[in-house]
Amino acid sequence: METFTIKDIARELNLSTSTVSRALRGSYEINPETKRLVMECAERLNYRPNPIALSLKGSASRAIGVILPQIANYFFSQAINGIEAIAYNRGYHVIIFQSQESYEREIANVQQSMSRKVDGLLMSLSSETSNVAHLQEVLDKNVPLVLFDRVSAELNVTKVVADNFGGAFAATEHLIQSGRRRIAHLTIQPWLSITQERLAGYRAALEKHGLVFDESLVRYGSFGPDEVGPMVDELMRYPSPPDAFFTASDRLAVGCLQALRQRNLHIPDDVSLIGFTNLNVAELLAPPLSTVVQPAQEIGQIAAERLIDQIERKQRALPIETVRIPTELIVRTSTMPEMVKL
Amino acid sequence: METFTIKDIARELNLSTSTVSRALRGSYEINPETKRLVMECAERLNYRPNPIALSLKGSASRAIGVILPQIANYFFSQAINGIEAIAYNRGYHVIIFQSQESYEREIANVQQSMSRKVDGLLMSLSSETSNVAHLQEVLDKNVPLVLFDRVSAELNVTKVVADNFGGAFAATEHLIQSGRRRIAHLTIQPWLSITQERLAGYRAALEKHGLVFDESLVRYGSFGPDEVGPMVDELMRYPSPPDAFFTASDRLAVGCLQALRQRNLHIPDDVSLIGFTNLNVAELLAPPLSTVVQPAQEIGQIAAERLIDQIERKQRALPIETVRIPTELIVRTSTMPEMVKL
DNA sequence: AACGTTCCCGACATCGTTTGCGCAAATTAT
DNA sequence: ATAATTTGCGCAAACGATGTCGGGAACGTT
């Protein structure tokens, strides 16, 4: 099956390419009969407009770019699923770039997607990103941009995030209500919006229940596979060690579970553990892991919807807002000593 | 930061665009001094050639397309990581498409990547794909193609796969050696190459140890979340039910674990369980899951390397071969009754 | 001095598509 | 019947870059 162009149709029908182009787009200044002929011929040849040529012309490419830190991550891969589903339904293609948590690569990704003329950009910031000038430039070029999950307060754009404050609050309160008093919080880079919101939820819950916020129980970082263990050791050496861990990501939840088990700390008898995670196997872990579930797929869907809405009604500016998706607390054995005995 | 074109440089330097183009590509017929000027100006304006225009002209786009069934899958997301790493190092960008296990979408993806003028294509077939005419067309267009994991025997191209036979053989033999006799095999669609190879390994191990191959213990399918349970029920109702399950994918391993636990079948006392999986949490499950690990990242890396080699030495045809990456058997509690007592 | 080379560089066409403008024929108005 | 519109379509420019020509200047050769 070769690939036919508008020229082939024009030649076949003895028309000019302009006429064919206009007929295909349904222009009013083309004879209905001519239109029919063109449509029929296009159908017959299985004509598909060349997206590259369209992009060059500057018109819509019907592609949206997605830039995120890592694909191999439960949260993001589910978010992509949501994005793809919506995009596909609405006739858009998705081009995915990974920043690998690198600021430089994120900039390169943005440049790439701009020069590939995507119709819009969906982003979740790398952990190294604090300066958002490169995104401001995107906006200046009038390219629709929607941020999700890892967003920046400095940009006046539509954002779709989980209710991080609420989720963290619920998790922390749950730990307190199940009798915990020294709750460690393992989290990611402090300048990220999600980190701050979760930390705020954690603090708020502590304060509500009259517990003092102890800075030394909060640890930030990009925790590689071997970094969680030492940190747990350090925390457990305290005169009054934590009796619970609240972690802020998939990676941390798993790393922490592993570290605790390796150290023969029994969960939940010695310490409770609860994570912010989308692990679908959370229930099958030993012990089954309590979590705050962020609806990753839904976040992706809503972000994609907002973006495409913006792309398609470009003339009239859509309201810019922050959509906050509720999170869900799921209590399992890792935070419920009484469940162990059942 | 605006985006400058070759024209801007030409205007700035009072040269023609052709001269600038040639200077940038280092053509011998340009005065070294002129080259210097052009280079310097390009540097100053932060000139980046427009990939769209290049693609239109038919030259290299320095992008490779990756088409695979699902991103939200441990194996594939790790494979993408490997692909991305290599591609990035060698100056290529990766455009990812998901077929969602649909033949139609796979065809659409191929068309898209062709019209987006990727320099080469990396594919893992959807489970619905039995006809590979769309890929033959890719080859006919002289676009380099490398298949990985889910490959087709009908295509004469470079393929990168795990040692599925060896892995299945090792898993099955391990089960037999730990005393199991009725080993069920839950696997995916029968027409896929990986399915056949794994089945062959399973049979070979049975035969080596003098066990008869019982077709009724093998189940094929695309097992959704609620389909594994009923199948387990059915198998366990047999007069002589299986004493072990060997599953052929991440999804099946987890689904099976969950189904067995829900039915209060104790692993490994009642039945053993071993999977083909890349789950990084396999060790943390209850019980820790024995698995055959496929080096997903390595498969991705090698596939990307082969593809880019083909792209860059397009003139001289590189040898077409099938690269088989060894798998690794990791024995954990789910297949070792004696370990439970430790 | 007339010719052939070599060295640099510019004009132009091209990729596939859209779009502003213009132009002939057909239709309507005067 | 003539003028004014409308209808339907083609020409050519444009998007950004490359590549094929070909041409002018500065050499070297007889």
XYZ file of C-alpha atoms (C1' of nucleotides) in Angstrom:
744
model
C 0.000 0.000 0.000
C 1.757 3.114 -1.193
C 1.179 6.485 0.278
C -0.770 8.853 -1.948
C -0.686 12.606 -1.852
C -3.072 15.320 -2.733
C -1.231 15.606 -6.007
C -2.123 12.086 -7.009
C -5.765 12.836 -6.492
C -5.426 16.074 -8.444
C -3.790 14.310 -11.355
C -6.288 11.504 -11.336
C -9.200 13.912 -11.439
C -7.586 16.569 -13.587
C -7.936 19.182 -10.916
C -5.509 21.443 -9.162
C -4.110 20.569 -5.766
C -5.788 23.641 -4.342
C -9.183 22.393 -5.374
C -8.531 18.989 -3.944
C -7.309 20.465 -0.714
C -10.363 22.640 -0.404
C -12.716 19.851 -1.357
C -11.216 17.665 1.331
C -11.666 20.357 3.908
C -15.219 20.899 2.724
C -14.754 24.478 1.599
C -17.968 26.190 0.519
C -16.478 27.405 -2.697
C -16.215 23.963 -4.234
C -18.925 22.384 -6.303
C -20.676 19.647 -4.314
C -20.276 17.317 -7.253
C -16.534 17.987 -7.392
C -16.331 17.428 -3.681
C -17.997 14.098 -4.064
C -15.546 13.051 -6.736
C -12.586 14.091 -4.647
C -13.884 12.413 -1.531
C -14.535 9.255 -3.424
C -11.105 9.264 -4.996
C -9.437 9.962 -1.662
C -11.330 7.099 -0.157
C -10.366 4.803 -2.981
C -6.687 5.618 -2.745
C -6.835 5.495 1.017
C -5.468 9.009 1.127
C -4.021 10.204 4.409
C -2.827 13.766 4.767
C 0.862 13.970 5.506
C 1.200 15.169 9.088
C 4.711 16.395 8.454
C 3.629 18.715 5.704
C 0.768 19.938 7.847
C 3.099 20.648 10.702
C 5.441 22.517 8.419
C 2.584 24.704 7.327
C 2.025 25.504 10.939
C -1.444 24.099 11.138
C -2.612 21.505 13.608
C -0.517 18.366 13.888
C -3.133 16.550 15.946
C -0.400 15.379 18.214
C 0.100 16.233 21.849
C 3.391 15.971 23.628
C 3.696 14.380 27.035
C 6.807 15.093 29.032
C 7.257 13.323 32.318
C 10.081 12.171 34.540
C 9.896 8.404 34.069
C 7.688 5.948 32.311
C 8.798 3.015 34.412
C 6.826 4.247 37.364
C 3.427 3.038 38.445
C 1.899 6.429 38.746
C 3.109 7.796 35.452
C 2.459 4.740 33.373
C -1.131 4.722 34.558
C -1.437 8.418 33.914
C -0.240 7.819 30.374
C -2.937 5.240 29.968
C -5.532 7.807 30.883
C -4.010 10.383 28.590
C -3.830 7.994 25.662
C -7.419 6.887 26.060
C -8.766 10.419 25.852
C -6.391 11.536 23.146
C -7.234 8.568 20.974
C -10.951 9.172 21.301
C -10.580 12.753 20.310
C -8.340 12.020 17.371
C -4.983 12.998 18.777
C -1.731 11.136 18.881
C 0.513 11.125 21.875
C 4.227 11.628 21.720
C 5.918 10.725 24.948
C 9.209 12.089 26.215
C 11.026 11.182 29.401
C 13.018 13.792 31.231
C 14.619 11.141 33.424
C 14.335 13.619 36.283
C 16.869 15.817 34.545
C 16.355 19.529 34.058
C 18.519 19.567 30.971
C 16.686 16.741 29.339
C 13.402 18.352 30.179
C 14.471 21.456 28.308
C 15.600 19.346 25.367
C 12.239 17.570 25.428
C 10.385 20.848 25.359
C 12.452 22.051 22.425
C 11.886 18.813 20.600
C 8.175 18.896 21.073
C 8.049 22.504 19.992
C 9.983 21.833 16.841
C 7.850 18.794 16.207
C 4.959 21.189 16.378
C 2.760 19.452 18.870
C -0.608 21.090 19.320
C -0.233 21.116 23.061
C 1.916 19.940 25.911
C 1.145 17.863 28.969
C 3.840 17.923 31.592
C 4.888 16.687 34.951
C 8.057 18.411 36.094
C 11.370 16.702 36.653
C 12.642 16.713 40.197
C 15.516 18.967 39.176
C 13.271 21.628 37.732
C 12.981 24.770 39.779
C 13.303 27.335 37.013
C 10.349 27.257 34.652
C 11.489 29.763 32.052
C 11.380 27.104 29.380
C 7.704 26.595 30.058
C 6.986 30.280 30.095
C 8.391 30.338 26.580
C 5.944 27.650 25.576
C 3.131 29.814 26.839
C 4.549 32.841 25.087
C 4.369 30.909 21.851
C 0.721 30.370 22.601
C 1.069 26.614 22.801
C -1.481 25.195 25.232
C 0.107 23.682 28.305
C -1.388 21.664 31.120
C 0.616 20.494 34.108
C -0.239 17.455 36.146
C 0.968 15.989 39.408
C 4.294 17.795 39.650
C 3.274 21.339 38.974
C 4.812 24.746 39.482
C 3.165 27.573 41.347
C 4.974 30.077 39.163
C 3.052 29.220 36.041
C -0.416 30.497 35.381
C -1.752 27.415 33.648
C -4.314 24.707 34.163
C -3.078 22.100 36.615
C -4.423 18.708 37.496
C -3.262 17.234 40.762
C -4.273 14.740 43.369
C -5.516 16.056 46.659
C -2.106 15.696 48.199
C -2.912 17.655 51.292
C -6.045 15.663 51.959
C -4.367 12.346 51.280
C -1.443 13.086 53.527
C -3.745 14.377 56.213
C -5.868 11.240 56.076
C -2.858 8.951 56.159
C -1.295 10.740 59.081
C -4.525 10.981 61.013
C -5.111 7.292 60.461
C -1.705 6.525 61.917
C -2.373 8.717 64.911
C -5.765 7.197 65.511
C -4.242 3.756 65.456
C -2.000 4.817 68.321
C 1.160 6.065 66.632
C 2.945 9.097 67.975
C 6.344 9.322 66.289
C 5.558 9.371 62.601
C 8.458 9.637 60.187
C 7.803 11.131 56.782
C 10.005 10.002 53.884
C 9.469 12.205 50.918
C 10.981 13.505 47.731
C 12.590 16.773 46.795
C 11.364 19.597 49.012
C 10.808 22.147 46.262
C 8.212 20.087 44.425
C 4.643 21.168 44.880
C 3.466 17.674 45.761
C 6.107 17.403 48.447
C 5.025 20.621 50.060
C 1.354 19.785 49.927
C 1.874 16.369 51.430
C 4.115 17.760 54.097
C 1.472 20.339 54.912
C -1.182 17.637 55.226
C 1.105 15.667 57.487
C 1.751 18.694 59.721
C -1.874 19.652 59.850
C -2.877 16.206 61.043
C -0.154 16.227 63.696
C -1.249 19.595 64.946
C -4.905 18.720 64.968
C -4.083 15.909 67.327
C -1.750 17.897 69.498
C 1.474 16.260 68.336
C 4.556 18.370 67.796
C 6.055 18.520 64.357
C 9.596 17.183 64.546
C 11.709 18.261 61.586
C 14.190 15.465 62.251
C 11.549 12.894 61.375
C 11.175 14.247 57.846
C 13.623 13.120 55.198
C 13.866 14.420 51.655
C 15.663 12.904 48.747
C 15.667 11.071 45.508
C 16.299 7.785 47.275
C 18.008 5.296 45.061
C 17.606 1.609 45.802
C 20.308 1.571 48.468
C 19.601 4.843 50.175
C 16.481 4.012 52.083
C 18.130 1.436 54.290
C 20.750 3.730 55.857
C 18.125 6.338 56.465
C 15.907 3.880 58.257
C 18.872 2.811 60.365
C 19.569 6.378 61.300
C 15.988 7.060 62.268
C 15.737 3.895 64.309
C 18.837 4.816 66.305
C 17.081 7.855 67.740
C 16.475 7.828 71.472
C 12.820 7.754 70.617
C 12.622 6.093 67.235
C 9.596 6.453 64.960
C 6.728 4.060 65.396
C 5.384 4.696 61.901
C 6.590 5.605 58.415
C 4.599 7.628 55.967
C 6.187 7.656 52.519
C 5.400 9.925 49.638
C 5.844 7.796 46.547
C 5.676 4.349 45.018
C 9.389 3.996 45.013
C 9.733 5.022 48.614
C 6.931 2.799 49.822
C 8.532 -0.254 48.288
C 12.041 0.725 49.283
C 10.946 1.343 52.817
C 9.059 -1.925 53.037
C 12.108 -3.759 51.851
C 14.446 -1.937 54.209
C 12.214 -2.553 57.205
C 11.891 -6.225 56.421
C 15.599 -6.646 55.913
C 16.138 -5.150 59.347
C 13.652 -7.530 60.872
C 11.433 -4.730 61.969
C 7.992 -6.184 62.103
C 5.215 -4.351 60.368
C 2.923 -3.263 61.907
C 3.973 -4.412 65.361
C 7.249 -2.521 65.511
C 6.374 0.181 63.036
C 3.432 1.001 60.835
C 3.935 1.772 57.168
C 1.705 3.652 54.801
C 2.530 4.978 51.381
C 1.316 7.277 48.669
C 1.237 4.776 45.867
C -0.533 3.297 42.895
C 0.925 -0.150 43.224
C -1.688 -2.602 42.091
C 0.010 -5.294 44.104
C -0.176 -3.389 47.382
C -2.683 -5.864 48.687
C -0.483 -8.827 47.845
C 2.591 -7.588 49.633
C 3.767 -8.895 52.963
C 2.197 -7.339 54.826
C -0.576 -5.911 52.675
C 0.286 -2.266 52.383
C -1.990 0.543 53.497
C -1.871 3.340 50.960
C -3.208 6.614 49.828
C -4.269 5.931 46.265
C -4.007 8.717 43.761
C -6.299 8.148 40.824
C -3.466 8.263 38.317
C -5.502 7.286 35.322
C -8.163 9.839 36.110
C -5.558 12.544 36.544
C -4.204 11.698 33.117
C -7.641 11.709 31.573
C -8.674 15.024 32.998
C -5.387 16.628 32.092
C -5.728 15.399 28.521
C -9.315 16.607 28.315
C -8.421 20.051 29.547
C -5.529 20.287 27.164
C -7.540 19.267 24.122
C -10.322 21.636 25.113
C -7.771 24.397 25.151
C -6.332 23.357 21.815
C -9.657 23.253 20.107
C -11.149 26.444 21.463
C -7.980 28.342 21.138
C -9.675 31.597 20.271
C -11.613 31.987 23.485
C -9.384 31.480 26.457
C -10.690 28.790 28.747
C -10.638 29.485 32.466
C -7.368 28.535 34.055
C -7.821 26.526 37.149
C -6.352 23.869 39.349
C -8.291 20.645 39.363
C -7.817 18.660 42.518
C -8.745 14.994 42.359
C -9.693 13.310 45.623
C -7.388 10.608 46.912
C -8.497 7.498 48.716
C -7.133 6.038 51.916
C -7.007 2.265 51.881
C -6.226 0.667 55.185
C -4.583 -2.703 55.152
C -2.508 -4.735 57.538
C 0.615 -2.606 57.436
C -1.027 -0.051 59.697
C -3.447 -2.206 61.650
C -1.974 -4.333 64.425
C -5.397 -5.660 65.306
C -5.867 -7.011 61.791
C -2.835 -9.204 62.157
C -4.497 -11.286 64.763
C -7.619 -11.905 62.724
C 14.003 32.603 22.969
C 12.628 32.587 19.472
C 13.316 29.901 16.986
C 15.671 30.924 14.207
C 15.864 29.439 10.764
C 18.532 29.099 8.199
C 17.067 32.155 6.543
C 17.765 34.325 9.522
C 21.391 33.330 9.430
C 21.505 33.945 5.692
C 20.016 37.409 6.067
C 22.279 38.275 8.957
C 25.392 37.278 7.038
C 24.208 38.376 3.609
C 24.504 34.882 2.221
C 22.097 32.557 0.489
C 20.293 29.869 2.390
C 22.050 27.247 0.321
C 25.422 28.479 1.424
C 24.366 28.515 5.023
C 22.961 25.023 4.724
C 26.149 23.739 3.193
C 28.336 25.540 5.686
C 26.414 23.986 8.521
C 26.826 20.528 7.060
C 30.509 21.192 6.558
C 30.496 20.862 2.814
C 33.919 21.021 1.192
C 32.865 23.615 -1.286
C 32.469 26.352 1.257
C 35.239 28.719 2.241
C 36.510 27.827 5.711
C 36.204 31.457 6.718
C 32.593 31.553 5.606
C 31.957 28.354 7.476
C 33.364 29.866 10.599
C 31.117 32.877 10.284
C 28.066 30.743 9.740
C 28.877 28.416 12.574
C 29.462 31.303 14.883
C 26.230 32.984 13.905
C 24.299 29.731 14.289
C 25.776 29.287 17.712
C 24.912 32.827 18.669
C 21.312 32.519 17.571
C 21.073 29.062 19.076
C 20.000 27.716 15.728
C 18.380 24.294 15.684
C 17.423 22.708 12.384
C 13.718 22.161 12.083
C 13.114 18.408 12.226
C 9.785 18.785 10.489
C 11.327 20.404 7.467
C 14.019 17.772 7.396
C 11.454 15.022 7.532
C 9.497 16.581 4.712
C 12.582 16.582 2.588
C 12.849 12.898 3.255
C 16.141 12.963 5.082
C 16.803 11.525 8.498
C 14.488 12.605 11.283
C 16.696 11.176 13.998
C 13.640 9.741 15.635
C 12.791 6.108 16.119
C 9.294 4.833 16.632
C 8.470 2.318 19.318
C 5.205 0.450 19.033
C 4.242 -1.869 21.832
C 1.094 -3.259 23.374
C 1.032 -1.405 26.678
C 3.218 0.972 28.566
C 1.631 0.225 31.914
C 3.345 -3.121 32.099
C 6.471 -3.932 34.023
C 8.219 -5.610 31.171
C 7.516 -2.992 28.551
C 8.149 0.036 30.681
C 11.561 -1.334 31.569
C 12.242 -2.167 27.952
C 11.430 1.426 27.052
C 13.944 2.556 29.623
C 16.597 0.535 27.895
C 15.590 1.805 24.488
C 15.559 5.406 25.597
C 18.963 5.181 27.179
C 20.615 3.917 24.015
C 18.677 6.180 21.706
C 19.533 9.234 23.741
C 23.218 8.405 23.762
C 23.258 7.993 20.039
C 21.326 11.163 19.368
C 17.920 9.769 18.572
C 14.543 10.641 19.941
C 11.971 8.068 20.789
C 8.346 8.305 19.830
C 6.222 5.802 21.663
C 2.930 4.394 20.470
C 0.679 1.935 22.280
C -1.307 -0.588 20.313
C -3.365 -1.475 23.379
C -3.221 -5.072 22.191
C -5.355 -4.102 19.217
C -4.483 -5.090 15.669
C -6.273 -2.086 14.234
C -4.470 0.337 16.478
C -1.209 -1.315 15.675
C -1.798 -0.680 12.000
C -2.726 2.910 12.719
C 0.441 3.267 14.781
C 2.558 1.952 11.947
C 0.947 4.366 9.511
C 1.465 7.228 11.910
C 5.092 6.459 12.435
C 5.631 6.090 8.716
C 4.034 9.405 7.947
C 5.986 10.969 10.768
C 9.017 9.686 8.958
C 10.756 7.855 11.743
C 14.173 6.557 10.794
C 13.352 3.109 12.098
C 10.800 1.121 13.991
C 11.035 -0.990 17.126
C 8.065 -3.219 17.703
C 6.527 -5.761 19.964
C 3.386 -7.215 18.419
C -0.090 -6.821 19.820
C -1.753 -10.003 20.954
C -4.299 -9.672 18.163
C -1.688 -9.540 15.453
C -1.382 -12.644 13.343
C -1.176 -11.026 9.920
C 2.025 -9.050 9.468
C 1.385 -7.516 6.059
C 1.593 -4.029 7.558
C 5.113 -4.781 8.700
C 6.122 -6.250 5.403
C 5.144 -2.912 3.879
C 7.465 -1.173 6.286
C 10.281 -3.373 5.080
C 9.313 -2.795 1.470
C 9.717 0.915 2.092
C 13.206 0.136 3.295
C 12.540 1.387 6.779
C 14.671 -0.518 9.302
C 12.606 -2.650 11.630
C 13.594 -4.608 14.708
C 11.168 -6.764 16.648
C 11.532 -7.564 20.303
C 9.826 -9.911 22.719
C 6.657 -10.557 20.752
C 8.036 -11.343 17.344
C 6.716 -12.996 14.217
C 8.358 -15.903 12.490
C 7.042 -14.697 9.160
C 9.232 -11.642 9.030
C 12.828 -11.789 8.019
C 14.132 -9.142 10.377
C 16.387 -8.791 13.379
C 14.661 -9.967 16.527
C 15.612 -9.610 20.156
C 13.952 -11.959 22.563
C 14.437 -13.516 25.952
C 15.383 -17.147 26.081
C 11.795 -18.162 26.551
C 12.386 -21.823 25.979
C 15.232 -21.958 28.442
C 13.383 -19.929 31.049
C 10.270 -22.073 30.823
C 12.352 -25.209 30.903
C 14.205 -24.070 34.006
C 11.011 -23.043 35.779
C 9.265 -26.295 34.992
C 12.239 -28.422 35.890
C 12.585 -26.568 39.152
C 8.959 -27.348 39.980
C 9.457 -30.995 39.116
C 12.610 -31.238 41.168
C 10.829 -29.772 44.142
C 8.367 -32.626 43.944
C 5.549 -31.313 41.777
C 3.873 -33.558 39.254
C 0.723 -31.815 38.001
C 1.938 -28.490 36.718
C -0.617 -26.148 35.222
C 0.569 -23.597 32.694
C -1.356 -20.331 32.403
C -0.278 -18.456 29.364
C -1.280 -15.873 26.815
C -2.492 -16.108 23.242
C -1.291 -19.316 21.598
C -0.218 -17.783 18.312
C 2.399 -15.524 19.862
C 5.972 -16.616 19.485
C 6.725 -16.218 23.154
C 3.780 -18.390 24.064
C 4.937 -21.177 21.805
C 8.510 -21.033 22.982
C 7.530 -21.102 26.614
C 5.111 -23.905 26.038
C 7.837 -25.844 24.275
C 10.194 -25.337 27.206
C 7.494 -26.490 29.585
C 6.837 -29.620 27.516
C 10.495 -30.397 27.110
C 11.052 -30.300 30.865
C 8.059 -32.514 31.479
C 9.275 -35.014 28.945
C 12.809 -35.013 30.212
C 11.486 -36.067 33.582
C 9.079 -38.629 32.251
C 5.902 -36.693 32.961
C 3.098 -36.750 30.423
C 2.030 -33.509 28.846
C -1.601 -32.919 29.721
C -3.257 -30.414 27.389
C -6.012 -29.775 29.891
C -3.527 -28.220 32.276
C -2.619 -25.495 29.801
C -4.822 -22.434 29.557
C -4.526 -19.631 27.042
C -6.084 -16.225 27.146
C -5.871 -12.529 27.684
C -6.994 -12.916 31.277
C -8.623 -9.803 32.545
C -8.623 -9.117 36.272
C -11.640 -11.342 36.936
C -10.847 -14.201 34.640
C -8.056 -15.901 36.483
C -10.188 -16.841 39.473
C -12.759 -18.944 37.597
C -10.008 -20.695 35.725
C -8.240 -21.594 38.930
C -11.533 -22.899 40.312
C -12.015 -25.042 37.281
C -8.538 -26.488 37.440
C -8.789 -27.215 41.131
C -12.022 -29.153 40.631
C -10.206 -31.743 38.558
C -10.057 -35.248 40.013
C -6.331 -34.732 40.234
C -5.872 -30.983 40.553
C -2.590 -29.245 39.774
C 0.002 -28.979 42.501
C 1.804 -26.090 40.786
C 1.110 -23.126 38.549
C 3.544 -21.786 36.028
C 2.388 -18.489 34.546
C 3.707 -16.742 31.494
C 3.457 -13.037 32.277
C 3.517 -10.362 34.936
C -0.195 -9.919 34.791
C -0.878 -13.606 35.112
C 1.555 -14.119 37.943
C -0.111 -11.418 40.011
C -3.622 -12.439 39.028
C -2.889 -16.006 39.890
C -1.349 -15.141 43.216
C -4.368 -13.100 44.103
C -6.806 -15.782 42.994
C -5.005 -18.495 44.924
C -4.918 -16.429 48.073
C -8.563 -15.493 47.823
C -9.377 -19.179 47.606
C -7.302 -19.901 50.675
C -5.000 -22.143 48.747
C -1.736 -22.007 50.570
C 1.395 -21.298 48.588
C 3.567 -23.304 48.401
C 2.025 -25.999 50.621
C -1.075 -26.594 48.538
C 0.313 -25.382 45.247
C 3.563 -23.886 44.054
C 3.558 -20.745 41.948
C 6.193 -19.435 39.618
C 5.907 -16.712 37.029
C 7.637 -15.159 34.089
C 7.849 -11.639 35.392
C 9.829 -8.508 35.871
C 8.050 -7.384 38.989
C 10.557 -5.610 41.152
C 8.406 -6.337 44.164
C 8.348 -10.092 43.612
C 10.463 -10.573 46.685
C 8.149 -8.512 48.842
C 4.994 -10.377 47.973
C 3.314 -12.859 50.247
C 4.782 -15.298 49.686
C 7.918 -14.062 47.926
C 7.399 -15.099 44.347
C 9.746 -17.361 42.438
C 10.178 -16.044 38.940
C 11.918 -16.334 35.661
C 13.339 -12.877 35.123
C 13.629 -11.580 31.597
C 16.201 -8.827 31.325
C 13.702 -6.339 29.959
C 16.011 -3.360 30.005
C 18.758 -5.282 28.260
C 16.351 -6.486 25.610
C 15.342 -2.899 24.970
C 18.931 -1.756 24.816
C 20.042 -4.397 22.392
C 17.026 -3.911 20.190
C 17.714 -0.179 20.052
C 21.367 -0.737 19.290
C 20.617 -3.102 16.454
C 18.060 -0.763 15.018
C 20.320 2.257 15.078
C 23.142 0.224 13.594
C 20.837 -0.648 10.749
C 19.720 2.940 10.308
C 23.223 4.281 10.180
C 24.795 1.686 7.934
C 21.875 1.548 5.651
C 23.959 0.973 2.565
C 25.491 -2.280 3.630
C 22.854 -4.649 4.880
C 23.657 -5.842 8.367
C 23.215 -9.537 9.108
C 19.722 -10.398 10.153
C 19.644 -12.514 13.206
C 17.724 -13.411 16.282
C 19.373 -12.365 19.504
C 18.375 -14.491 22.434
C 18.999 -13.035 25.870
C 19.400 -15.492 28.745
C 16.755 -15.490 31.427
C 17.349 -16.078 35.082
C 15.508 -18.374 37.429
C 15.069 -16.918 40.877
C 13.769 -19.311 43.453
C 11.849 -17.876 46.374
C 9.335 -19.159 48.857
C 6.432 -19.609 46.468
C 7.997 -22.787 45.158
C 9.968 -23.964 48.156
C 7.998 -25.610 50.938
C 11.168 -26.217 52.909
C 11.949 -22.498 52.928
C 8.714 -21.765 54.702
C 9.837 -23.568 57.792
C 13.088 -21.694 58.042
C 46.097 36.469 -24.757
C 42.884 32.883 -24.877
C 41.582 28.842 -22.767
C 40.531 25.412 -19.103
C 40.221 24.698 -13.940
C 39.159 25.263 -9.477
C 36.873 27.567 -5.817
C 32.775 29.691 -3.793
C 28.578 30.791 -3.872
C 23.492 31.905 -5.457
C 19.061 30.861 -8.070
C 15.694 27.629 -8.283
C 13.076 23.467 -7.680
C 11.467 20.294 -4.318
C 8.964 17.757 -0.300
C 2.952 17.924 0.706
C -0.250 21.032 2.019
C -2.805 25.432 2.730
C -4.345 29.912 1.289
C -4.807 34.667 -0.861
C -5.707 36.311 -5.051
C -7.318 36.383 -9.549
C -9.930 34.966 -13.490
C -13.288 32.915 -16.494
C -17.886 31.337 -16.926
C -22.448 31.303 -15.300
C -25.956 33.640 -13.136
C -28.544 37.599 -11.771
C -29.749 42.476 -11.831
C -30.653 46.711 -14.448
C -28.429 43.731 -24.065
C -25.164 45.250 -20.864
C -23.365 45.472 -16.306
C -22.729 43.471 -11.804
C -22.419 39.338 -9.003
C -21.709 34.913 -7.850
C -19.707 30.390 -8.541
C -15.937 27.268 -9.181
C -11.489 26.646 -9.823
C -6.258 27.450 -10.801
C -1.774 29.974 -9.981
C 1.653 30.852 -7.015
C 3.610 31.743 -2.566
C 4.672 29.909 1.753
C 6.438 26.664 5.683
C 12.277 25.195 6.487
C 15.711 22.818 4.628
C 18.442 20.358 0.843
C 20.402 19.563 -3.579
C 21.091 20.290 -8.520
C 22.578 23.415 -11.498
C 25.185 26.954 -13.205
C 27.954 31.194 -13.060
C 31.498 34.617 -11.767
C 36.124 35.295 -10.124
C 40.683 33.949 -9.625
C 43.868 31.051 -10.756
C 47.131 28.167 -13.920
C 48.310 26.525 -18.731
C 49.655 26.897 -23.380
